[in-house]
Coordinates of C-alpha atoms in Angstrom, one line a residue:
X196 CA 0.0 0.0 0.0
X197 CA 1.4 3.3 -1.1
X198 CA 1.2 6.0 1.7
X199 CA 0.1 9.8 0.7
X200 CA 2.6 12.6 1.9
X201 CA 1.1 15.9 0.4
X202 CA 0.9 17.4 3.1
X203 CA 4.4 16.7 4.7
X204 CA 6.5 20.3 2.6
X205 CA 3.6 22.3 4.4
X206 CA 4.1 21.4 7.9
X207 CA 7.7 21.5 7.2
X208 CA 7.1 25.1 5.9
X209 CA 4.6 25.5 8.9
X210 CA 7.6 25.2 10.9
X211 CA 10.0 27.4 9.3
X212 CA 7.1 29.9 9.1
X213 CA 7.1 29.7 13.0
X214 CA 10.7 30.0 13.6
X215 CA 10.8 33.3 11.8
X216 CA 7.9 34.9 12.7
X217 CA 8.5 34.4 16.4
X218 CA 9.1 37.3 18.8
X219 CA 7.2 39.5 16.4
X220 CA 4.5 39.9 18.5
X221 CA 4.6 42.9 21.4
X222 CA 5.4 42.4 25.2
X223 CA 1.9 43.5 27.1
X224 CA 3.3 45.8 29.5
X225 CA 0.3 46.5 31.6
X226 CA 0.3 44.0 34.6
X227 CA -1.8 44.4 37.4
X228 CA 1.6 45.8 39.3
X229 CA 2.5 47.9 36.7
X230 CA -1.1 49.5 36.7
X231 CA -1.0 50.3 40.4
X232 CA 2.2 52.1 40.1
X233 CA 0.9 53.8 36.8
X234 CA -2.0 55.2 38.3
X235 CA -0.4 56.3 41.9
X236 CA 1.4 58.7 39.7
X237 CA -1.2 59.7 37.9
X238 CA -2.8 60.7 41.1
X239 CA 0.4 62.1 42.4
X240 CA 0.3 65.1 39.4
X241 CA -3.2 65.1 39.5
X242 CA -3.0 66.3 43.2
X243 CA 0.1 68.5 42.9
X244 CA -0.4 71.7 44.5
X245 CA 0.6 74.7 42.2
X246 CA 3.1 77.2 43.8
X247 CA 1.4 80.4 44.8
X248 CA 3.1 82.2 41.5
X249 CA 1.3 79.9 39.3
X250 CA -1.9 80.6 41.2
X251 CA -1.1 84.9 40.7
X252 CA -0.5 84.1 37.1
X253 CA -3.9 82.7 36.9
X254 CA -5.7 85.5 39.1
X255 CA -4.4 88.4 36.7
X256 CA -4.9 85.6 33.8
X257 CA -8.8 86.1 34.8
X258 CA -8.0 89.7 35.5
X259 CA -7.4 90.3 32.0
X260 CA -10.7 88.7 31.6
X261 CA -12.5 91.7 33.7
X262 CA -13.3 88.9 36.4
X263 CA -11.6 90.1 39.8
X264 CA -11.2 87.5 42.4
X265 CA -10.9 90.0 45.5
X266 CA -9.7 87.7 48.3
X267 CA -6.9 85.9 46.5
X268 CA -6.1 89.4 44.7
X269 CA -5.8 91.1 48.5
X270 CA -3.4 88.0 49.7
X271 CA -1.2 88.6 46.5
X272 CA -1.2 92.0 47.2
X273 CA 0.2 91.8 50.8
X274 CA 2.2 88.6 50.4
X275 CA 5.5 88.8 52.3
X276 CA 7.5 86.8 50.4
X277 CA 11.0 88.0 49.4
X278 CA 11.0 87.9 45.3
X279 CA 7.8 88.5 45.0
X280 CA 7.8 92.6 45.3
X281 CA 6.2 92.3 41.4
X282 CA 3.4 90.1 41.8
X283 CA 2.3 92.5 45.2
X284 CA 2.8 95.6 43.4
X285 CA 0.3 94.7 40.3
X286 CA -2.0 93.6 42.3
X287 CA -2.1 96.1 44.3
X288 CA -2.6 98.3 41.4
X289 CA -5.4 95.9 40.1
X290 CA -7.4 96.4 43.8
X291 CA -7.0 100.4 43.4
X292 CA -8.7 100.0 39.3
X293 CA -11.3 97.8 41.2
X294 CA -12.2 100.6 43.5
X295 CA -12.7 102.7 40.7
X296 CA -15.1 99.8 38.5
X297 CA -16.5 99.9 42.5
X298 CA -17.0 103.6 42.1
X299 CA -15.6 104.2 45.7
X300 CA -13.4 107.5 46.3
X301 CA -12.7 106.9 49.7
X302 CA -11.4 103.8 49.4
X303 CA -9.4 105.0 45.9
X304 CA -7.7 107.3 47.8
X305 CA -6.7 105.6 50.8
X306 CA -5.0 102.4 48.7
X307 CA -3.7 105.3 46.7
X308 CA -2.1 106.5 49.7
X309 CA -0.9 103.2 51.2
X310 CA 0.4 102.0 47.5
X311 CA 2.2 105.6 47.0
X312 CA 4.0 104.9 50.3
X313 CA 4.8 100.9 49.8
X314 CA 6.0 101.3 46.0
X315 CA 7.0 105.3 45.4
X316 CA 8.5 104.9 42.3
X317 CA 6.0 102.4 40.7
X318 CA 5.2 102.4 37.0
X319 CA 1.6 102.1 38.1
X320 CA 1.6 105.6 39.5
X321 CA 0.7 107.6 36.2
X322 CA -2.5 105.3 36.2
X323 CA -3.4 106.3 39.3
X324 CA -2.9 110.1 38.4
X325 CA -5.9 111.1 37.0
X326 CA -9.2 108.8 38.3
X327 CA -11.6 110.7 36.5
X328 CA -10.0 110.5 32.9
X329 CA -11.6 106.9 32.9
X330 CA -14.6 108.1 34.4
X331 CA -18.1 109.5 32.5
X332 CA -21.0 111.4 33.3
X333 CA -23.6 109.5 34.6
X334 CA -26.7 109.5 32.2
X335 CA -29.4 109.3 35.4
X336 CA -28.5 112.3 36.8
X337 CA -26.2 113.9 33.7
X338 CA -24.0 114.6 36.4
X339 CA -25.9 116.7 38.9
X340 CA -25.4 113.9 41.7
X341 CA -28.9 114.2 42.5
X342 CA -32.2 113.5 40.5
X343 CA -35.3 115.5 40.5
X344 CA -38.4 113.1 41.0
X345 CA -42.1 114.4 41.1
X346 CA -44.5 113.7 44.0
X347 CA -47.1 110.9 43.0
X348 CA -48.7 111.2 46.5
X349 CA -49.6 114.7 46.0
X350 CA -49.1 115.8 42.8
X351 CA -46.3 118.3 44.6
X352 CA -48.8 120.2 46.2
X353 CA -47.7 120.0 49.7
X354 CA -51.0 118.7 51.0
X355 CA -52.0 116.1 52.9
X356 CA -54.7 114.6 50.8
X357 CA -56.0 112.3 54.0
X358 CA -57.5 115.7 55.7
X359 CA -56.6 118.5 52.6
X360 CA -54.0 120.1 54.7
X361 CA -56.6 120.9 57.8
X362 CA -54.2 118.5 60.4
X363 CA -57.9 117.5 61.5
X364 CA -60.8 115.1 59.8
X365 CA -64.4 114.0 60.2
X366 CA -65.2 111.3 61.5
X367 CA -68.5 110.4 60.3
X368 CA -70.7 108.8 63.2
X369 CA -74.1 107.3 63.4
X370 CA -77.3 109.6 61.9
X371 CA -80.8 109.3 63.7
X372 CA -83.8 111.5 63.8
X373 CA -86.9 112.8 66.2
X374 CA -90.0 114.7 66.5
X375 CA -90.3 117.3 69.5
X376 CA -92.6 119.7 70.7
X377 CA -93.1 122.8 68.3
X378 CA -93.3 125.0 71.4
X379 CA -91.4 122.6 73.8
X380 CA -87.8 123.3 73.7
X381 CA -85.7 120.0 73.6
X382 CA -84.3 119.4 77.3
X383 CA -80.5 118.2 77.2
X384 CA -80.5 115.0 79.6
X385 CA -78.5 115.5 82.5
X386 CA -76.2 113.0 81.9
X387 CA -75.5 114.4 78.0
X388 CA -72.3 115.3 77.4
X389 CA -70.4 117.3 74.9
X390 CA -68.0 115.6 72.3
X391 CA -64.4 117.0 71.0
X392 CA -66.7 119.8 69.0
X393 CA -68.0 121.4 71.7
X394 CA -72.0 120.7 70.3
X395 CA -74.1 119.3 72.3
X396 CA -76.0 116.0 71.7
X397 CA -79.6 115.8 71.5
X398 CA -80.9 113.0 73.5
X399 CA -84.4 111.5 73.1
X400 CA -86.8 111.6 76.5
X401 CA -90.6 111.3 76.7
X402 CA -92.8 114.1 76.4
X403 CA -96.7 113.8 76.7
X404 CA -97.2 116.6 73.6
X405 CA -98.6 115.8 70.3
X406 CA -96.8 116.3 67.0
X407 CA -93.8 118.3 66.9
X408 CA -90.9 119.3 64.8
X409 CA -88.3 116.7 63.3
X410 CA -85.1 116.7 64.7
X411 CA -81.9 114.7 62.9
X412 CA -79.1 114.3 65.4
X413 CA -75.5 112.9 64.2
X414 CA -72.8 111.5 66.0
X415 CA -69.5 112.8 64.2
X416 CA -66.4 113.5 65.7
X417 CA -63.6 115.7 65.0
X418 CA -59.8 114.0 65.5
X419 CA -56.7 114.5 65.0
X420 CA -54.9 113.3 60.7
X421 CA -52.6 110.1 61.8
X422 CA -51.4 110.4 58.3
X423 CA -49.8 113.5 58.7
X424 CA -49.7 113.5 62.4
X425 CA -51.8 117.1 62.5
X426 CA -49.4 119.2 60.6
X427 CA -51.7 119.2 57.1
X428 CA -48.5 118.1 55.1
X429 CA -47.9 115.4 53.0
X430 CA -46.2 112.9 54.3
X431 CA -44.1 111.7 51.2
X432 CA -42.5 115.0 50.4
X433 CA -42.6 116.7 54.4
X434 CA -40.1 119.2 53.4
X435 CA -38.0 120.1 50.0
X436 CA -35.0 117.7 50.6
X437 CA -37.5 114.7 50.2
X438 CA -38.7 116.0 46.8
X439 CA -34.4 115.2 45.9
X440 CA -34.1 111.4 46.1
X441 CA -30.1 110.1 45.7
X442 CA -29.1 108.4 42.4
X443 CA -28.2 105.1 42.8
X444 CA -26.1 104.7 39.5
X445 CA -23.5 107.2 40.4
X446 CA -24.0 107.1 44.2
X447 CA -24.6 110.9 43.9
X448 CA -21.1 111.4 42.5
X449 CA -22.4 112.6 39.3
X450 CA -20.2 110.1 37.4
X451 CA -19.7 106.4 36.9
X452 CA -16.8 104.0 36.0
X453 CA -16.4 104.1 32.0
X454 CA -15.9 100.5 31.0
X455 CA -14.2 101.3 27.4
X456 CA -11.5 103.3 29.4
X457 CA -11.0 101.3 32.2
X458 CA -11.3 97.6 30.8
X459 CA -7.7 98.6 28.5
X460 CA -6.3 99.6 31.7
X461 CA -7.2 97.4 33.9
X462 CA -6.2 94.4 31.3
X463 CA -2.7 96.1 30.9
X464 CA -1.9 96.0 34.0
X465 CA -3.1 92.8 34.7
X466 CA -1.0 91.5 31.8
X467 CA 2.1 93.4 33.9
X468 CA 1.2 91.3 37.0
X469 CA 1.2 87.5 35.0
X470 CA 4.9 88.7 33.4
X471 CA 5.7 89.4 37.2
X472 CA 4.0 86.1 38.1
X473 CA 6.0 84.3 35.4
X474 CA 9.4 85.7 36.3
X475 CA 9.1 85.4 39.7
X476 CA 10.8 82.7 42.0
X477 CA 11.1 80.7 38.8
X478 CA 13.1 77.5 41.1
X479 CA 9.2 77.4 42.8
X480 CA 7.6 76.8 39.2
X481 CA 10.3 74.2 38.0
X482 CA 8.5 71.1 40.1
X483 CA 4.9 72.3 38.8
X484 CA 6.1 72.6 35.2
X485 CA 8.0 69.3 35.1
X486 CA 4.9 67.6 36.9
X487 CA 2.5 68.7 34.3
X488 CA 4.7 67.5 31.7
X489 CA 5.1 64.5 33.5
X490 CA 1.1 64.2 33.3
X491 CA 0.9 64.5 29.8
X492 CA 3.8 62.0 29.0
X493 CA 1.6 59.4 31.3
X494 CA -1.6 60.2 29.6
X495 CA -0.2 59.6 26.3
X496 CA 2.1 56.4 27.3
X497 CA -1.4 54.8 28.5
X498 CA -2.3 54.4 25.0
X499 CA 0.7 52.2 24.2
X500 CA 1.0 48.4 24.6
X501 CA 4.5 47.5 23.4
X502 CA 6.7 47.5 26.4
X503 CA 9.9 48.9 25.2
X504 CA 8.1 51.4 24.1
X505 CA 6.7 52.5 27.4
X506 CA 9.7 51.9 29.0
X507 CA 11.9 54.1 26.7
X508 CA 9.6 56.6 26.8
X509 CA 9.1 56.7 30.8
X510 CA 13.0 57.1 31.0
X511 CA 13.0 59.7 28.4
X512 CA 10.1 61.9 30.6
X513 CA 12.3 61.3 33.7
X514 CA 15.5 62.0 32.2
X515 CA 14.3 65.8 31.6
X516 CA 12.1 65.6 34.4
X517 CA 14.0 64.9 37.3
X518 CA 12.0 67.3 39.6
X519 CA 8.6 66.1 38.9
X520 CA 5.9 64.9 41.4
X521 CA 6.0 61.2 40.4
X522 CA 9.7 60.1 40.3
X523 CA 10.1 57.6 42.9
X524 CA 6.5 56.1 41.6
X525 CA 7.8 56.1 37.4
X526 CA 11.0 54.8 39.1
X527 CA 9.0 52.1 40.5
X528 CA 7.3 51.3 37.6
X529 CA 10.3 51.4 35.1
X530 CA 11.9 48.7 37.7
X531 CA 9.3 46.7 37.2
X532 CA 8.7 47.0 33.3
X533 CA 12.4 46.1 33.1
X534 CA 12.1 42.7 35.4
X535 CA 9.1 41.9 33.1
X536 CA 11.0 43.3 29.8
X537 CA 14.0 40.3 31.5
X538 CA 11.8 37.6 32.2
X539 CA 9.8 38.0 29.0
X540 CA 13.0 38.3 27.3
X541 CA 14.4 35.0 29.1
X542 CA 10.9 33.4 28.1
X543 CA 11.4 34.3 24.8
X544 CA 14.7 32.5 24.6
X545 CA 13.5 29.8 26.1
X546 CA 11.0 29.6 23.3
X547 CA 12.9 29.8 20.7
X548 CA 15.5 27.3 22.0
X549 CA 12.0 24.8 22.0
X550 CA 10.8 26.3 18.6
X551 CA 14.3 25.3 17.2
X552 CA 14.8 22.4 18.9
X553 CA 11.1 21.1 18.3
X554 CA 11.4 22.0 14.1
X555 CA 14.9 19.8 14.4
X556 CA 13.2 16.9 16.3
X557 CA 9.5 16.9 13.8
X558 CA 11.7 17.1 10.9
X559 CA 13.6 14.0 11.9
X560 CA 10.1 12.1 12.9
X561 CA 8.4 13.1 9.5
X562 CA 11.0 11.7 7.9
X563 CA 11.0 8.3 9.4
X564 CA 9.8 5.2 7.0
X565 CA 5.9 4.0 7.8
X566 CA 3.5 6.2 9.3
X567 CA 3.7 3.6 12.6
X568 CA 7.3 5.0 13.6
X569 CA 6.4 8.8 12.6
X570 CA 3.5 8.5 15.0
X571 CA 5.5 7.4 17.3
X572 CA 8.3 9.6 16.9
X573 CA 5.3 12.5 17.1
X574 CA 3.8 11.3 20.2
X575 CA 7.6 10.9 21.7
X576 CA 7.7 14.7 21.2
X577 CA 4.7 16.0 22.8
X578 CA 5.9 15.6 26.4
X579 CA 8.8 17.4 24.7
X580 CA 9.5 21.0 24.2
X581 CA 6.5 22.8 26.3
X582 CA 7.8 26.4 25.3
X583 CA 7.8 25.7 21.7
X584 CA 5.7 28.0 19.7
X585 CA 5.2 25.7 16.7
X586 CA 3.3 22.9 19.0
X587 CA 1.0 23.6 16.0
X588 CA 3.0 21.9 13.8
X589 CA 3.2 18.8 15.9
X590 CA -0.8 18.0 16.4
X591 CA -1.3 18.9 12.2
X592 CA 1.4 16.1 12.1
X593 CA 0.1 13.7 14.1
X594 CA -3.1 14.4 12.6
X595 CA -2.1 13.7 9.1
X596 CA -0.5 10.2 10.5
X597 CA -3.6 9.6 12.2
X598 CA -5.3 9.8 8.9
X599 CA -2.4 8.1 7.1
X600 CA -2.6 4.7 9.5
X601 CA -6.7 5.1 9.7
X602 CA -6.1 4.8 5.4
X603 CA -3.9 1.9 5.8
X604 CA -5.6 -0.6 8.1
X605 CA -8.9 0.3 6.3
X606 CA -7.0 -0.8 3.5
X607 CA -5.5 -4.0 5.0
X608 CA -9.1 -4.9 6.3
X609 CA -10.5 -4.6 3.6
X610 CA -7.5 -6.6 1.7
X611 CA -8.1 -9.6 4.6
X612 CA -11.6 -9.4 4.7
X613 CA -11.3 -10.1 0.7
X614 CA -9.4 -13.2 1.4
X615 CA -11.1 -14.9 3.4
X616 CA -13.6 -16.0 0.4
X617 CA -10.5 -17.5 -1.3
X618 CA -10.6 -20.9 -1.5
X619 CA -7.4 -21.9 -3.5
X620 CA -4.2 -21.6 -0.3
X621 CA -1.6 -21.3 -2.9
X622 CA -3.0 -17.9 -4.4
X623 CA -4.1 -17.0 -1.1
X624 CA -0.5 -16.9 0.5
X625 CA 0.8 -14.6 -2.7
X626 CA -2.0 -12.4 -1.9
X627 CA -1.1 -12.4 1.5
X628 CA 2.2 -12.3 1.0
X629 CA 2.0 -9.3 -1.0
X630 CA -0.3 -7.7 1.7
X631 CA 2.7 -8.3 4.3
X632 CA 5.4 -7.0 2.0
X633 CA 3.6 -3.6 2.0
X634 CA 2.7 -3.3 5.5
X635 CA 4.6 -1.7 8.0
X636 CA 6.4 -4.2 10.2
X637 CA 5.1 -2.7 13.0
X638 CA 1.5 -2.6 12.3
X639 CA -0.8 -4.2 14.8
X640 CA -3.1 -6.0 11.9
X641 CA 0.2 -7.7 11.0
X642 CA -0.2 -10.7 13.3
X643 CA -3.7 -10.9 12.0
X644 CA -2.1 -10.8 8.4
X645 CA 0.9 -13.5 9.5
X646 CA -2.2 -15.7 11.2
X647 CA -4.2 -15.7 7.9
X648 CA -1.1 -16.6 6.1
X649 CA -0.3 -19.3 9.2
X650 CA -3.9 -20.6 8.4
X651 CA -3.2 -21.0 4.0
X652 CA -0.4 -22.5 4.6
X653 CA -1.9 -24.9 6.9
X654 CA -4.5 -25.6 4.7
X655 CA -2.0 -25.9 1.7
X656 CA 0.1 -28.5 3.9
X657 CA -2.9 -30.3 4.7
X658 CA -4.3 -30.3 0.9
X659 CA -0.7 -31.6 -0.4
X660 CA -1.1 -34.7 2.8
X661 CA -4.4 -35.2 1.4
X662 CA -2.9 -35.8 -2.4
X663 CA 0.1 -37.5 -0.8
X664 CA -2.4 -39.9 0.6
X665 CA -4.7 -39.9 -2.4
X666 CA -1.7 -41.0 -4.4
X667 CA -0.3 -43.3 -2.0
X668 CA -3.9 -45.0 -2.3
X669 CA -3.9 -45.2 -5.8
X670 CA -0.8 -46.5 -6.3
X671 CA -1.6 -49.2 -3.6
X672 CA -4.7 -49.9 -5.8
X673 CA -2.4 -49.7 -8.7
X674 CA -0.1 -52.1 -7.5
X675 CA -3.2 -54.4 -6.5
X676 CA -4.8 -54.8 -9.2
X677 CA -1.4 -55.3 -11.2
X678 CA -1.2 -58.3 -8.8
X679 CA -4.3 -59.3 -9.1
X680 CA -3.8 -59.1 -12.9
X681 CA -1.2 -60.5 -13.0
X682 CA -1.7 -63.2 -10.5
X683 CA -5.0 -64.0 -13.3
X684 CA -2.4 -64.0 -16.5
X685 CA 0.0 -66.1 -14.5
X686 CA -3.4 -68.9 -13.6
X687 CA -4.5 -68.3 -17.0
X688 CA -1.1 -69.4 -18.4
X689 CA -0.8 -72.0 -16.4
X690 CA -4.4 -73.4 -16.8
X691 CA -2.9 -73.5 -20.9
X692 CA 0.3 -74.8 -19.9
X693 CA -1.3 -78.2 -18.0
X694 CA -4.0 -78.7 -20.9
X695 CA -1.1 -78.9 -23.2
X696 CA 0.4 -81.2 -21.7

């Protein structure tokens, strides 16, 4: 039986695929280890504290802006910090514009003072000189501090409108009336009494004349206005001040803060105070700076998965960042990226020692004679070489041998199972014979080939006794009946021979 090796120059190429193509493949540099380490610096700049310049640079930054952050402006401005004579000075100058935007004199001039005395020969001073040039009228009052309103309560007439300037109203009381005597004056009751009007009442009492005259009595009162508290003036305007109500825009200055002016002003020196910021204590802003770059660097090294390149590129960000936040934690994690870049690196050798060492050894079994000793050489090798990257290789192998012996004792089956309707020994053992010649030695259907042949030749044996004693009969027969023959010629003669005599 011819066996079919079409697929042994792939494998072999397989193999030689593997070899080269090895180690191609990145290092994952992101362990669990390596992410703890990775993201404690990450917090470390994230939490980084930004020296008090960088925070000034900021507050003008927002300055510029026209928003004013008082309280931190006011610490700037009286921070006691040697180096740092620039940052107080603008912002010092910053607070005085602001108490012009505030519209406050008083306060202008006493920071005006105070600055003048701390910094005498600022460059601030000319801005200072002349408050009003980035002032404007005020279009309430157009200037005149105060603005003239109109009386809605009285129309400006002066009056109190609750009792028409009198001090004094009517209060209306209860109206009744009664018939009296025409000729009978009416009696005031002893117990009637006079009101605040001085008019006495008229009181009912029984009389025993007929008709009368019809008397209507009332009981109003005269008090005293609670609106105007009895002087007959209005209330709203009492006196001419109250007509003159202050103007809230200008605070009765007559003039208000002029933003065109002010805003150029105000953003140039605030622009002053972040150069200051910038070029002052620069040895406070050299930790910051390299943090922040330190923070990008990690941000953008998160993104990578190849390990040297995370490594070469955390060495390069603390090479020229030796000052940053995170060193001792990028330290850590470079240590570690380096063991793992070693053992990976040993690994790797280690796997390419098998690789190499596995191609060598499946070479040598594919090319063994009879698919029996390559599948044994294969199965020999698969406790063999665990590091090997073309273990691949191996089970297509002993796949295709699998497949080759599974071909092969069909085959010899088959062949066998065909023989056993052969009746002639002789033609049998050729067949069988032949059948043996192409097997593999090894082949567990060839002792049930050898016992087939064991069983023809048995039977051949016993068919050649059985004509050997065939033979042996007829010849004894043969022999027999020559004698017997014979033994008639010879009585047959002799009966002749005794009548001729």
């Amino acid at each position: 039986m011819k066996l079919r090796y079409g697929r042994l120059p792939m494998i072999i190429g397989g193999v030689v695929f593997g070899l080269m193509c090895h180690g191609a493949e990145p290092i994952a540099p992101w362990t669990r280890d390596a992410l703890m380490y990775y993201e404690s610096a990450e917090r470390l700049g994230e939490n980084a504290r930004p020296p008090e310049t960088v925070e000034a640079e900021r507050v003008f930054e927002q300055a510029t802006q026209g928003e004013l952050d008082i309280p931190r402006l006011e610490r700037l401005a009286y921070w006691e910090r040697k180096g740092c004579e620039g940052i107080c000075e603008a912002a010092q100058a910053v607070l005085i514009l602001s108490t012009i935007r505030a519209n406050d004199p008083a306060r202008f001039e006493m920071m005006v003072e105070k600055f003048r005395a701390t910094f005498p020969e600022s460059r601030f001073a000319a801005t200072f000189a002349s408050p009003g040039a980035l002032m404007k009228v005020c279009p309430a009052c157009k200037g005149k501090s105060k603005r003239q309103v109109n009386c809605s309560a009285c129309q400006n007439t002066g009056d109190c409108l609750a009792c028409d300037g009198k001090g004094r109203r009517i209060v209306t009381g209860l109206e009744r009336s009664r018939r009296v005597g025409g000729s009978q004056r009416v009696a005031s009751s002893s117990r009637s009494s006079r009101r605040s009007t001085g008019k006495p009442l008229l009181t009912s009492h029984r009389t025993n004349l007929n008709g009368g005259t019809l008397v209507v009595q009332r009981d109003d009162q005269e008090v005293r206005c609670m609106r105007c508290k009895g002087t007959g003036r209005c209330p709203t305007c009492a006196n001419a001040a109250q007509k003159r109500l202050n103007c809230a825009p200008c605070k009765n200055l007559g003039a208000i803060p002029d933003p065109e002016k002010l805003l150029p002003v105000l953003t140039k020196v605030a622009e002053e105070g972040m150069a200051a910021a910038r070029s002052a204590l620069p040895e406070t802003r050299v930790a910051w700076d390299q943090t922040q770059a330190v923070q990008e660097v990690l941000r953008a090294v998160r993104q990578e998965d190849d390990l040297a390149t995370v490594r070469n590129t955390l060495q390069e960000a603390l090479t020229r960042n030796p000052q940053c936040a995170q060193r001792k934690e990028l330290e850590r994690l470079e240590i570690l990226l380096s063991e793992t870049e070693r053992k990976v690196e040993a690994e790797r050798r280690v796997v390419e020692a098998d690789t190499q060492k596995l191609g060598v050894a499946l070479a040598e079994a594919l090319n063994e004679k009879g698919n029996y000793r390559r599948y044994e050489r294969l199965i020999q090798l698969k406790t063999r070489f665990p590091k090997a990257s073309n273990r691949g290789e191996l089970e297509a192998a002993l796949e295709v041998c699998e497949a080759n012996i599974e071909r092969e004792e069909a085959a010899v089956r088959n062949a066998l199972k065909l023989l056993e309707n052969v009746e002639s020994p002789q033609r049998g053992i050729q067949q069988i014979d032949k059948i043996i010649g192409e097997m593999d030695p090894i082949s567990p259907l060839m002792s049930t080939a050898q016992s087939m042949r064991a069983d023809f030749v048995e039977r051949l044996h016993k068919a050649q006794r059985n004509r050997q004693i065939l033979w042996s009969v007829l010849g004894l027969g043969g022999l027999l009946l020559i004698y017997f023959l014979f033994d008639l010629l010879n009585g047959i003669w002799q009966t002749r021979r005794s009548r001729r005599w």
